[in-house]
Tab-separated table of C-alpha atoms in Angstrom:
chain	number	residue	atom	x	y	z
A	1	MET	CA	159.026	-169.372	34.768
A	2	ILE	CA	160.138	-170.101	31.258
A	3	ASP	CA	162.048	-167.492	29.309
A	4	THR	CA	159.399	-165.725	27.234
A	5	ASP	CA	158.095	-162.274	26.429
A	6	GLU	CA	154.570	-162.984	27.688
A	7	TRP	CA	153.292	-164.243	31.044
A	8	SER	CA	149.760	-165.168	32.102
A	9	ILE	CA	148.767	-165.028	35.763
A	10	SER	CA	145.530	-166.491	37.067
A	11	CYS	CA	143.408	-164.070	39.077
A	12	ARG	CA	139.758	-163.393	39.847
A	13	ASP	CA	137.482	-160.474	39.154
A	14	ILE	CA	135.665	-158.654	41.948
A	15	ALA	CA	132.798	-161.197	41.690
A	16	GLY	CA	135.223	-164.107	42.157
A	17	ARG	CA	135.110	-165.341	38.554
A	18	PRO	CA	138.378	-166.707	37.126
A	19	ARG	CA	140.257	-164.233	34.941
A	20	THR	CA	143.784	-163.765	33.600
A	21	LEU	CA	146.265	-160.930	34.063
A	22	ARG	CA	148.926	-160.724	31.342
A	23	VAL	CA	152.402	-159.203	31.323
A	24	MET	CA	154.121	-158.671	27.970
A	25	VAL	CA	157.225	-157.044	26.532
A	26	ARG	CA	156.851	-155.074	23.308
A	27	ASP	CA	159.453	-152.809	21.720
A	28	GLY	CA	161.378	-152.456	24.979
A	29	GLU	CA	158.283	-151.643	27.040
A	30	VAL	CA	156.485	-153.707	29.676
A	31	LEU	CA	152.714	-154.003	29.231
A	32	VAL	CA	150.305	-155.142	31.955
A	33	ILE	CA	146.940	-156.255	30.585
A	34	ALA	CA	144.185	-156.622	33.160
A	35	PRO	CA	140.787	-158.210	32.568
A	36	PRO	CA	138.842	-155.727	30.382
A	37	GLY	CA	136.878	-153.258	32.483
A	38	GLU	CA	137.434	-155.219	35.671
A	39	ILE	CA	139.539	-155.366	38.806
A	40	ALA	CA	142.111	-158.168	39.069
A	41	VAL	CA	141.956	-159.713	42.560
A	42	LEU	CA	145.158	-161.575	43.497
A	43	ASP	CA	145.997	-163.812	46.422
A	44	ALA	CA	149.551	-163.744	47.820
A	45	VAL	CA	150.838	-166.467	45.475
A	46	GLU	CA	149.311	-164.805	42.412
A	47	ALA	CA	150.795	-161.463	43.486
A	48	GLU	CA	154.204	-163.131	43.727
A	49	HIS	CA	153.753	-164.430	40.164
A	50	VAL	CA	153.002	-160.869	39.006
A	51	ARG	CA	156.113	-159.570	40.783
A	52	ALA	CA	158.313	-162.250	39.226
A	53	SER	CA	156.789	-161.695	35.783
A	54	LEU	CA	157.339	-157.941	35.995
A	55	ARG	CA	160.948	-158.444	37.082
A	56	GLU	CA	161.632	-160.800	34.149
A	57	ALA	CA	159.783	-158.542	31.709
A	58	ALA	CA	161.767	-155.508	32.870
A	59	ALA	CA	165.028	-157.395	32.326
A	60	LEU	CA	163.955	-158.348	28.796
A	61	ALA	CA	162.812	-154.800	28.044
A	62	LEU	CA	166.158	-153.395	29.191
A	63	ALA	CA	167.984	-155.893	26.972
A	64	VAL	CA	166.074	-154.577	23.936
A	65	GLU	CA	167.206	-150.978	24.443
């Protein structure tokens, strides 16, 4: 992934429609934004993208403090 403070991960909602899960860093905090009012369904590859995004976001958030 590129060095950024926002990541977008493709996912699906419970009905199988394409959605996006976002991970952001703001003021030293990590934010996870799920599809509004829905469940984010992830396959194994998408889950790995979330894990990697959270790891990178946590490192950036710690650097801000």
